[in-house]
C-alpha cells in the first residue's frame, strides 16, 4: 500500500502543475501593445504618427499597424517604453485628399506578433491635416492714460534661465510658434508688455488674474491648433492729494502705486530684492500738479494696489500708505486698497515731530559713514527715511508720524552708483535675453552707448589712467563699524513730541583680507562682499586688484558671510573653495587666505 501511494503522488504533481499553465481554448491571449493616439495629424506625404507602447516588463513587442485597411507598418518597441510609428493613410480617409480642414474618422488595426500573437479589435482614430505652426495673438488695451511705445515680448523659461524670443511694437501683435506632434499645443511661453509712462518704461507679465511684475509670476501660454489669444488689460488710479493746511491741493507730492507679489517670498534675501524691499513691487508713480492732482496709468486690472503718498520735503506731512499712517507692510491688510479704474484721494496730516542727533567719528569719515537710516521698530523694520549726516555729523528726520523708531548709522546695504572700471563693459556676464536691457550699466570710455545711462545718474567724465570705462555697481566701501540706536518713540505730531540727542560714535571696524584665485583666468576687479549673518541689512564690499588681493573694512563685531560676485551689478554669487564666513571683533584684522574659484 505504501508503494501504491508513492506511485500516485509522484505522477500527480507534474500533471497538476502543468495544468496551471495551460490556457483553456476560451481564454484570450494577453495584449501587450497599446496605441494611445486618439487624434493624428496626416502629413503631406500621406503618413501619420501613432504613439505605440510596449507594456511587457522584460520582452520587446513586435507586430504591424495599419489604418482603415491601408498598408501595414512593422514595429518593434523595447520593453516598458513607447515610440511613434509612421503609418501610411489610405486615400479614402486621408484628410489631405479632402477639401476643408475638417477631420475624418478611421480605425487602427493592431496585429501583435510577440510576445503575444493576437489581433486587437479595431480602435477609432480621428485624422486631420498636419499643421506645423499656429499663432499667439496679444492685444493691449485699457482705460485712462495710454502708454507710449508699447512693446510685447515673447519669452521662454528653462529652470532659472529666461530667454527673450522676440519683441514686437504695437497694441496688437501676432507671434507664429511651432505646434507639437499631431497638432498638439505648442511649447509653453510667457508674454510681457511694456510701455512708457511719465518718462519711464514699465513692464509686467500676463496672468489670467492679478498683477505679475516679474517673469516668475507670469502664467504660461500655449498656442493650440486654432490659435490662442490673450489680452493685456490696464487701467489707471487717479485722485487729488490735499493736506490739513493745503485744502486746495499739495503740490509736488510723490505717489507710488505698488502691489504685493503673487507669492510673497519666504526668505529674507528674496524679500529684500523686491522693488520696495521687504514689501511690494512698483507698477507706476507720479508727482502731483499745482492743484494736487495725479494719475498713474498702465496698471494691470484685477488686483489690489498699495498706494504710497510721500509729501514734498518742504511740507511737514506724514507719509501715507493706503490713506493711513504707517508702513507698506501695514497697508497690505488695510481695508482700503485701490484698484485700477478707481479714485484715491487721501488727506495728508501735518507733523512737526522729528528725531535728530549727531554722529562722531574716531577718524576721518568716508561719505557712506555718514549714511543714516530711520526704520520702524518692528519685525519688518521698514525704512521710513534716509539721510546723509552733515560734515559735522548732524542729522534730523522731520515730519514723523507717531510710532516707534530706530536710527541706523553707516549701515547702508545698497550703494549703487557709477564706479571706474578696468573693463569697457561687462557683456561677458550677459546670459539670456532678459539681461540685454541691462547694458546701459556699462560705459566704454567717457561717452555711454545708451541714453538711459544718463537717466540713471551718469555724468560724462574721463575714467582716468589705468581705467577703460565705468560700471553701475553696488559698491559699499567703509572705514567704520555700523551702529543701531535704541528704540525711540514719537508720541504725537507736534514739535514738543520731537526727540533730540540720538547720538553715536563710530570707531574704525575690523577688516577681512584674502586672495581670490582663478588659475589663468582674470581675477581683477571681482567684487567681494561681506554680509552680516545676523543682520541682512548690512553689506561691505571691495574690489580685487590685478593679483586677486582684497581687503574689506568697516566690520562690526560678529560673523560675516563672504560672497564673490563676478557679475556684481546682478548680485550673482560665484562658488569658490575656502572660508565662506568669518567671525571678527572691532579693531582687529583677519585673513581668509586663498579663495579658489570653481568657475
XYZ file of C-alpha atoms in Angstrom:
599
model
C 0.000 0.000 0.000
C 2.867 2.317 0.758
C 4.310 1.653 -2.678
C 0.966 2.363 -4.328
C 0.641 5.748 -2.568
C 4.153 6.769 -3.658
C 3.391 5.923 -7.280
C 0.297 8.146 -7.333
C 1.943 11.151 -5.647
C 4.986 11.222 -7.922
C 2.993 11.427 -11.157
C 0.082 13.541 -9.916
C 2.194 16.628 -9.089
C 3.564 17.289 -12.596
C 0.146 16.852 -14.134
C -1.384 19.293 -11.691
C 1.456 21.811 -12.129
C 1.197 21.656 -15.887
C -2.498 22.307 -15.629
C -1.808 25.690 -14.095
C -0.051 26.918 -17.264
C -2.304 25.501 -19.969
C -4.920 28.023 -21.084
C -8.346 26.792 -21.973
C -9.498 27.350 -25.560
C -11.873 30.109 -24.379
C -9.114 32.133 -22.669
C -7.790 35.206 -24.658
C -4.082 35.931 -25.022
C -2.680 38.926 -23.104
C -2.301 42.149 -25.123
C 0.984 43.965 -24.557
C 0.756 46.631 -27.285
C -1.235 49.825 -26.869
C -1.773 52.792 -29.229
C -2.535 55.947 -27.233
C -3.063 58.388 -30.132
C -6.722 59.380 -30.496
C -6.197 62.274 -32.937
C -3.424 62.042 -35.536
C -2.123 64.656 -37.962
C -1.610 63.444 -41.524
C 1.425 64.868 -43.301
C 1.553 65.831 -46.979
C 3.296 62.510 -47.771
C 0.217 60.621 -46.530
C 1.650 59.312 -43.249
C 0.633 59.819 -39.629
C 2.437 59.261 -36.343
C 0.780 56.839 -33.912
C 2.282 56.640 -30.427
C 2.634 52.977 -29.552
C 3.569 51.413 -26.207
C 5.039 48.048 -25.198
C 3.697 47.101 -21.772
C 5.728 43.925 -21.287
C 8.197 44.093 -18.406
C 11.004 42.007 -19.943
C 10.445 41.491 -23.699
C 10.378 43.610 -26.861
C 6.994 43.964 -28.585
C 6.775 43.424 -32.362
C 3.920 43.485 -34.859
C 2.171 45.590 -37.514
C -0.070 48.667 -37.508
C -2.489 49.704 -40.229
C -5.227 52.321 -40.617
C -8.569 51.547 -42.295
C -7.173 48.742 -44.439
C -4.108 50.649 -45.588
C -0.563 49.293 -45.887
C 0.622 47.728 -42.641
C 3.719 49.111 -40.919
C 6.006 46.879 -38.872
C 7.049 48.000 -35.416
C 9.500 46.869 -32.761
C 9.344 48.595 -29.394
C 11.509 47.845 -26.391
C 10.063 46.701 -23.072
C 8.265 49.267 -20.913
C 8.706 52.056 -23.471
C 6.934 53.783 -26.325
C 7.651 55.298 -29.747
C 5.898 56.913 -32.701
C 5.182 54.591 -35.656
C 4.746 56.233 -39.075
C 1.708 54.599 -40.716
C 0.505 55.131 -44.290
C -3.027 56.554 -44.550
C -5.206 55.325 -47.476
C -6.728 57.980 -49.737
C -10.250 57.048 -48.668
C -9.711 58.522 -45.177
C -6.798 60.909 -45.842
C -7.856 64.483 -44.947
C -5.112 65.807 -47.246
C -7.196 64.429 -50.159
C -10.346 66.198 -48.999
C -11.448 69.810 -49.097
C -11.584 71.882 -45.924
C -9.826 71.424 -42.603
C -12.296 69.039 -41.013
C -11.126 65.728 -39.620
C -12.041 62.239 -40.780
C -12.751 59.117 -38.759
C -10.685 55.958 -39.277
C -9.777 52.748 -37.433
C -6.432 51.418 -36.244
C -5.703 47.706 -36.592
C -3.052 46.248 -34.270
C -1.573 42.876 -35.223
C 0.619 41.907 -32.268
C 3.142 39.175 -33.132
C 5.253 38.992 -29.999
C 5.221 38.378 -27.022
C 1.558 37.553 -27.712
C 0.213 36.527 -31.094
C -3.080 38.401 -31.087
C -5.041 40.806 -33.263
C -6.706 43.668 -31.415
C -10.185 44.919 -32.004
C -10.351 47.948 -34.348
C -9.532 51.173 -32.492
C -11.045 54.524 -33.605
C -8.812 57.482 -34.504
C -9.542 60.990 -35.807
C -7.370 62.121 -38.717
C -6.736 65.782 -39.581
C -4.369 67.761 -41.767
C -0.954 68.397 -40.254
C -0.239 71.966 -39.121
C 3.352 72.904 -38.337
C 2.605 76.273 -36.727
C -0.084 78.273 -35.010
C -0.308 81.761 -33.513
C -0.382 83.578 -30.191
C -2.178 86.909 -30.529
C -1.737 89.538 -27.814
C -3.826 92.686 -27.504
C -3.065 95.673 -25.286
C -5.960 97.944 -24.324
C -7.442 99.724 -21.361
C -8.816 102.918 -19.883
C -7.172 106.130 -18.744
C -3.802 107.380 -19.881
C -2.415 105.201 -22.652
C 1.279 104.301 -22.597
C 3.541 105.221 -25.467
C 5.991 102.983 -27.340
C 4.106 99.804 -26.404
C 6.042 96.566 -26.879
C 5.037 92.931 -26.396
C 7.751 90.359 -25.752
C 7.635 86.576 -26.118
C 9.739 84.621 -23.603
C 10.738 81.047 -22.856
C 11.745 79.817 -19.408
C 14.027 76.882 -18.657
C 14.788 76.423 -14.995
C 16.143 79.751 -13.745
C 17.018 80.996 -17.234
C 14.610 83.262 -19.114
C 15.198 83.905 -22.822
C 13.708 86.749 -24.843
C 12.493 85.125 -28.072
C 11.263 88.262 -29.833
C 9.792 91.721 -29.203
C 7.194 93.478 -31.355
C 5.838 97.002 -31.124
C 2.138 97.833 -31.132
C -1.094 97.196 -29.265
C -1.949 94.085 -31.283
C 0.799 91.640 -32.162
C 0.881 88.106 -33.542
C 3.586 85.533 -32.884
C 3.914 82.390 -35.001
C 5.020 79.382 -32.936
C 5.602 75.680 -33.610
C 2.932 73.148 -32.725
C 3.713 69.807 -31.141
C 3.309 66.342 -32.616
C -0.165 65.583 -34.011
C -1.133 69.252 -33.940
C -0.832 69.309 -30.152
C -0.288 72.576 -28.293
C 2.973 74.447 -28.618
C 5.707 74.654 -26.021
C 4.903 76.990 -23.099
C 5.695 80.686 -23.437
C 5.301 83.746 -21.274
C 4.456 87.209 -22.524
C 5.211 90.656 -21.184
C 4.043 94.113 -22.157
C 5.957 97.335 -21.631
C 5.206 100.971 -22.251
C 6.428 104.417 -21.310
C 4.528 106.338 -18.620
C 5.678 109.674 -17.198
C 9.003 109.280 -18.993
C 9.789 105.838 -17.545
C 9.305 102.397 -19.064
C 7.269 99.881 -17.086
C 6.929 96.175 -17.848
C 4.646 93.461 -16.498
C 3.780 89.887 -17.423
C 0.491 88.345 -18.477
C -1.621 86.457 -15.962
C -5.211 85.336 -16.191
C -5.718 87.312 -12.960
C -3.600 89.543 -10.762
C -0.536 91.644 -11.489
C 2.739 89.937 -12.403
C 5.680 92.319 -12.150
C 8.319 89.686 -12.975
C 8.512 86.652 -15.239
C 8.411 84.130 -12.377
C 4.877 85.337 -11.594
C 3.607 85.181 -15.185
C 1.290 82.446 -16.438
C 2.330 80.041 -19.184
C 0.703 80.451 -22.595
C 0.479 77.722 -25.246
C -0.869 78.030 -28.762
C -3.336 75.343 -29.797
C -4.011 74.366 -33.411
C -6.726 77.027 -33.724
C -4.544 79.807 -32.301
C -4.559 81.396 -28.859
C -5.471 84.983 -27.986
C -4.851 86.922 -24.781
C -5.304 90.491 -23.658
C -3.231 92.837 -21.518
C -5.923 94.965 -19.868
C -4.887 98.098 -18.000
C -6.460 100.992 -16.131
C -5.425 103.937 -14.016
C -5.663 105.203 -10.453
C -6.046 108.953 -10.048
C -7.054 111.474 -7.442
C -6.238 114.679 -5.611
C -3.795 114.936 -2.721
C -4.734 117.547 -0.154
C -3.357 118.386 3.286
C -4.592 119.774 6.589
C -3.071 123.154 5.693
C -3.367 122.725 1.894
C -7.099 122.136 1.186
C -6.618 123.242 -2.429
C -4.052 120.514 -3.061
C -0.486 119.545 -2.184
C 1.946 120.310 -4.992
C 4.936 118.067 -5.625
C 3.815 115.062 -3.579
C 5.156 111.729 -4.829
C 2.573 108.990 -5.444
C 3.769 105.412 -5.889
C 1.492 102.521 -6.869
C 2.743 99.061 -5.912
C 1.358 95.541 -5.474
C 2.201 92.656 -3.214
C 3.929 89.817 -5.126
C 1.711 86.952 -6.276
C 3.743 84.692 -3.977
C 5.288 86.612 -1.110
C 8.921 85.444 -0.687
C 9.606 83.296 2.340
C 13.310 84.137 2.646
C 14.679 87.439 3.885
C 17.127 87.757 0.995
C 14.338 87.339 -1.592
C 12.104 89.868 0.175
C 14.998 92.301 0.099
C 15.067 92.102 -3.729
C 11.510 93.422 -4.169
C 11.185 96.860 -5.815
C 10.152 98.138 -2.395
C 12.391 95.981 -0.179
C 10.511 93.629 2.165
C 7.194 94.853 0.850
C 5.966 95.105 -2.745
C 6.751 95.686 -6.432
C 6.262 99.017 -8.156
C 3.874 99.423 -11.117
C 3.854 103.190 -11.543
C 4.426 106.576 -9.971
C 3.591 110.230 -10.475
C 4.072 113.666 -8.917
C 1.096 115.859 -8.043
C 0.452 119.013 -10.073
C -0.145 122.523 -8.718
C -3.698 121.521 -7.822
C -2.633 118.313 -6.103
C -3.859 116.105 -8.954
C -2.093 112.948 -10.070
C -2.785 109.972 -12.310
C -0.909 106.691 -12.594
C -1.865 104.655 -15.636
C -0.935 101.415 -17.390
C -1.779 99.351 -14.286
C -2.848 95.705 -14.725
C -6.533 95.365 -13.904
C -7.927 92.936 -11.374
C -5.568 93.453 -8.438
C -5.483 95.419 -5.198
C -2.736 98.015 -5.051
C -0.741 99.672 -2.316
C -0.690 103.443 -2.749
C 2.067 105.445 -1.063
C 1.897 109.234 -0.864
C 5.133 110.907 0.189
C 4.864 114.663 0.845
C 7.323 117.130 -0.690
C 10.316 117.878 1.506
C 9.044 121.425 2.012
C 5.827 120.251 3.707
C 5.771 118.620 7.137
C 3.234 115.920 6.337
C 3.437 112.279 7.264
C 3.817 109.669 4.526
C 0.639 107.658 3.954
C 0.109 104.079 2.810
C -3.446 103.407 1.589
C -4.692 106.538 3.356
C -3.318 105.577 6.751
C -0.152 106.347 8.687
C 2.314 103.539 8.998
C 4.266 101.300 6.657
C 3.883 99.323 3.476
C 3.547 96.113 5.481
C 0.737 97.609 7.496
C -1.064 98.726 4.331
C -1.177 95.166 2.975
C -4.004 94.234 5.332
C -5.736 97.610 5.258
C -9.341 97.659 4.142
C -8.836 100.495 1.639
C -6.919 99.068 -1.315
C -7.395 100.959 -4.598
C -7.793 99.079 -7.861
C -7.223 100.179 -11.448
C -10.136 102.368 -12.503
C -10.716 103.826 -9.031
C -10.087 107.187 -7.377
C -7.663 107.522 -4.485
C -7.612 110.948 -2.779
C -6.083 110.922 0.705
C -5.575 113.874 3.041
C -2.034 114.332 4.329
C -1.676 115.198 8.003
C 0.864 117.734 9.146
C 3.541 116.813 11.688
C 6.239 118.884 13.386
C 7.726 115.904 15.239
C 11.317 114.915 14.486
C 14.204 112.707 15.595
C 17.631 114.327 15.483
C 21.157 113.663 16.662
C 24.847 113.746 15.918
C 27.424 111.270 14.622
C 31.041 111.483 15.825
C 33.956 109.685 14.151
C 37.204 108.428 15.661
C 38.969 109.028 12.331
C 38.129 110.931 9.151
C 34.744 109.707 7.826
C 34.009 108.437 4.346
C 30.818 109.517 2.591
C 28.985 106.277 3.337
C 29.961 106.530 7.023
C 27.611 109.494 7.231
C 24.703 107.476 5.823
C 21.832 107.443 8.357
C 18.613 105.406 8.079
C 15.380 105.690 10.073
C 13.446 102.416 10.387
C 10.285 101.314 12.115
C 10.935 99.401 15.317
C 9.059 96.237 14.404
C 9.745 92.815 12.905
C 9.825 94.192 9.330
C 11.975 97.248 10.102
C 10.677 99.223 7.142
C 12.735 102.185 6.001
C 10.973 105.455 6.805
C 13.651 107.845 5.548
C 17.331 108.071 4.562
C 19.753 110.908 5.200
C 23.416 111.837 4.994
C 24.681 113.484 8.135
C 26.364 116.821 7.546
C 30.137 117.160 7.537
C 29.873 117.932 11.257
C 27.753 114.775 11.784
C 24.369 116.443 12.405
C 21.163 114.839 11.065
C 17.389 115.216 11.503
C 14.340 113.208 10.379
C 11.311 115.531 10.210
C 7.554 115.247 9.791
C 7.258 111.929 11.606
C 4.048 110.115 12.428
C 3.574 108.686 15.931
C 5.372 105.370 16.342
C 8.479 103.573 17.494
C 11.699 104.040 15.515
C 15.384 103.050 15.381
C 18.211 105.014 13.807
C 20.935 103.092 11.923
C 24.368 104.578 11.292
C 26.759 103.560 8.475
C 24.515 100.574 7.773
C 23.937 101.209 4.120
C 23.013 97.978 2.309
C 22.837 99.430 -1.200
C 25.470 101.817 -2.560
C 24.682 101.731 -6.263
C 26.485 104.267 -8.374
C 28.941 104.748 -11.238
C 32.420 103.411 -10.469
C 35.590 103.346 -12.559
C 36.351 100.031 -14.243
C 39.346 98.435 -15.936
C 36.842 96.868 -18.359
C 34.973 98.692 -21.098
C 31.837 96.604 -20.466
C 30.606 93.533 -18.645
C 28.865 91.888 -21.613
C 30.587 88.595 -20.829
C 28.128 88.165 -17.985
C 25.015 88.715 -20.114
C 23.382 85.302 -20.456
C 19.802 85.266 -21.702
C 17.806 87.943 -23.454
C 16.485 89.356 -20.204
C 19.917 90.879 -19.488
C 20.215 92.728 -22.774
C 18.278 95.636 -21.294
C 20.919 95.996 -18.577
C 23.746 97.042 -20.880
C 23.210 100.701 -20.042
C 25.029 99.875 -16.787
C 28.389 99.956 -18.581
C 30.165 102.857 -20.283
C 33.114 102.422 -22.637
C 35.441 105.330 -22.016
C 33.604 108.585 -21.378
C 30.520 108.577 -23.617
C 27.799 105.999 -22.887
C 26.215 103.885 -25.578
C 22.737 104.274 -24.089
C 20.910 107.458 -23.059
C 19.486 105.593 -20.090
C 22.953 105.720 -18.538
C 22.435 109.483 -18.230
C 18.925 108.922 -16.889
C 20.423 106.783 -14.137
C 22.814 109.457 -12.954
C 25.845 109.033 -15.194
C 27.898 112.185 -15.675
C 30.348 112.119 -18.579
C 33.857 112.026 -17.216
C 37.159 110.532 -18.312
C 37.757 107.452 -16.117
C 41.451 108.298 -15.869
C 44.685 106.476 -16.444
C 44.501 102.716 -15.980
C 40.698 102.558 -16.429
C 38.680 101.718 -19.572
C 35.235 102.983 -18.541
C 32.534 102.993 -15.892
C 30.148 100.434 -14.391
C 26.954 100.941 -12.424
C 27.631 98.819 -9.345
C 26.530 98.215 -5.790
C 29.793 99.061 -4.054
C 29.781 99.844 -0.314
C 33.246 100.693 0.976
C 33.545 101.801 4.632
C 36.160 102.608 7.217
C 33.908 102.402 10.288
C 31.670 99.888 12.022
C 27.916 100.425 11.965
C 25.659 101.156 14.933
C 21.927 100.994 15.721
C 20.209 103.236 18.270
C 17.884 102.072 20.999
C 14.144 102.319 20.206
C 12.755 105.866 20.355
C 9.017 106.526 20.463
C 7.289 109.549 18.925
C 4.032 110.052 20.825
C 2.428 112.842 18.818
C 2.742 115.109 15.781
C 3.662 118.387 17.480
C 7.114 119.922 17.884
C 7.060 119.095 21.601
C 6.898 115.397 20.650
C 10.301 115.613 18.921
C 13.261 113.572 20.163
C 16.783 115.006 20.097
C 20.178 113.798 21.208
C 20.062 110.435 19.412
C 23.863 110.406 19.078
C 26.529 107.826 18.359
C 30.284 107.494 17.882
C 31.746 105.353 15.123
C 35.154 103.766 15.572
C 37.222 102.033 12.931
C 35.908 98.498 12.499
C 37.540 95.145 11.832
C 38.876 94.102 8.433
C 38.961 90.864 6.403
C 41.588 90.328 3.705
C 42.335 87.491 1.311
C 43.199 86.448 -2.219
C 40.854 85.245 -4.963
C 42.363 82.680 -7.356
C 41.055 81.621 -10.802
C 44.108 79.955 -12.315
C 44.977 81.576 -15.650
C 41.681 83.481 -15.843
C 41.452 87.160 -14.955
C 40.699 87.844 -11.297
C 40.960 91.614 -11.189
C 38.014 93.799 -10.264
C 35.995 90.947 -8.822
C 33.513 92.270 -6.292
C 33.923 90.647 -2.855
C 31.073 91.222 -0.410
C 30.667 90.559 3.312
C 27.155 90.224 4.767
C 26.232 90.187 8.421
C 24.768 86.734 9.078
C 22.600 88.066 11.917
C 21.504 91.212 10.106
C 20.638 91.131 6.408
C 20.642 94.932 6.143
C 24.420 95.350 6.271
C 26.929 94.773 3.484
C 30.559 95.753 2.992
C 32.238 95.401 -0.401
C 35.578 95.824 -2.121
C 37.279 95.002 -5.434
C 40.164 92.643 -6.053
C 43.321 94.105 -7.543
C 45.146 92.687 -10.558
C 46.605 89.901 -8.382
C 43.249 88.987 -6.830
C 44.034 90.523 -3.433
C 41.228 92.203 -1.474
C 40.521 93.834 1.882
C 37.101 94.617 3.363
C 36.982 97.338 6.037
C 34.463 98.741 8.497
C 33.169 95.483 10.001
C 31.451 95.457 13.359
C 31.942 92.583 15.807
C 30.106 89.449 14.715
C 30.051 86.810 11.994
C 30.203 87.892 8.357
C 29.362 85.771 5.318
C 31.700 86.152 2.332
C 30.470 86.174 -1.286
C 32.304 86.681 -4.573
C 30.298 88.300 -7.363
C 31.849 88.322 -10.827
C 28.675 89.945 -12.114
C 28.412 92.489 -9.341
C 25.501 94.550 -10.535
C 23.362 91.417 -10.855
C 24.395 90.167 -7.434
C 25.075 86.630 -8.645
C 27.199 84.659 -6.214
C 30.109 82.704 -7.671
C 31.064 79.440 -5.985
C 34.539 79.011 -4.523
C 36.570 76.816 -2.193
C 37.752 78.330 1.072
C 36.234 80.058 4.135
C 32.708 81.288 3.471
C 32.349 83.172 6.761
C 34.496 84.851 9.392
C 33.896 85.956 12.989
C 35.558 89.282 13.827
C 35.972 91.829 16.625
C 36.183 95.587 16.122
C 39.728 96.888 15.898
C 41.266 93.625 14.652
C 42.376 92.406 11.215
C 41.663 88.922 9.827
C 42.619 86.858 6.782
C 40.630 84.173 4.958
C 43.662 83.156 2.880
C 43.105 81.956 -0.682
C 39.597 81.583 -2.120
C 39.769 79.299 -5.172
C 37.116 79.787 -7.876
C 35.003 76.890 -9.104
C 34.141 78.710 -12.342
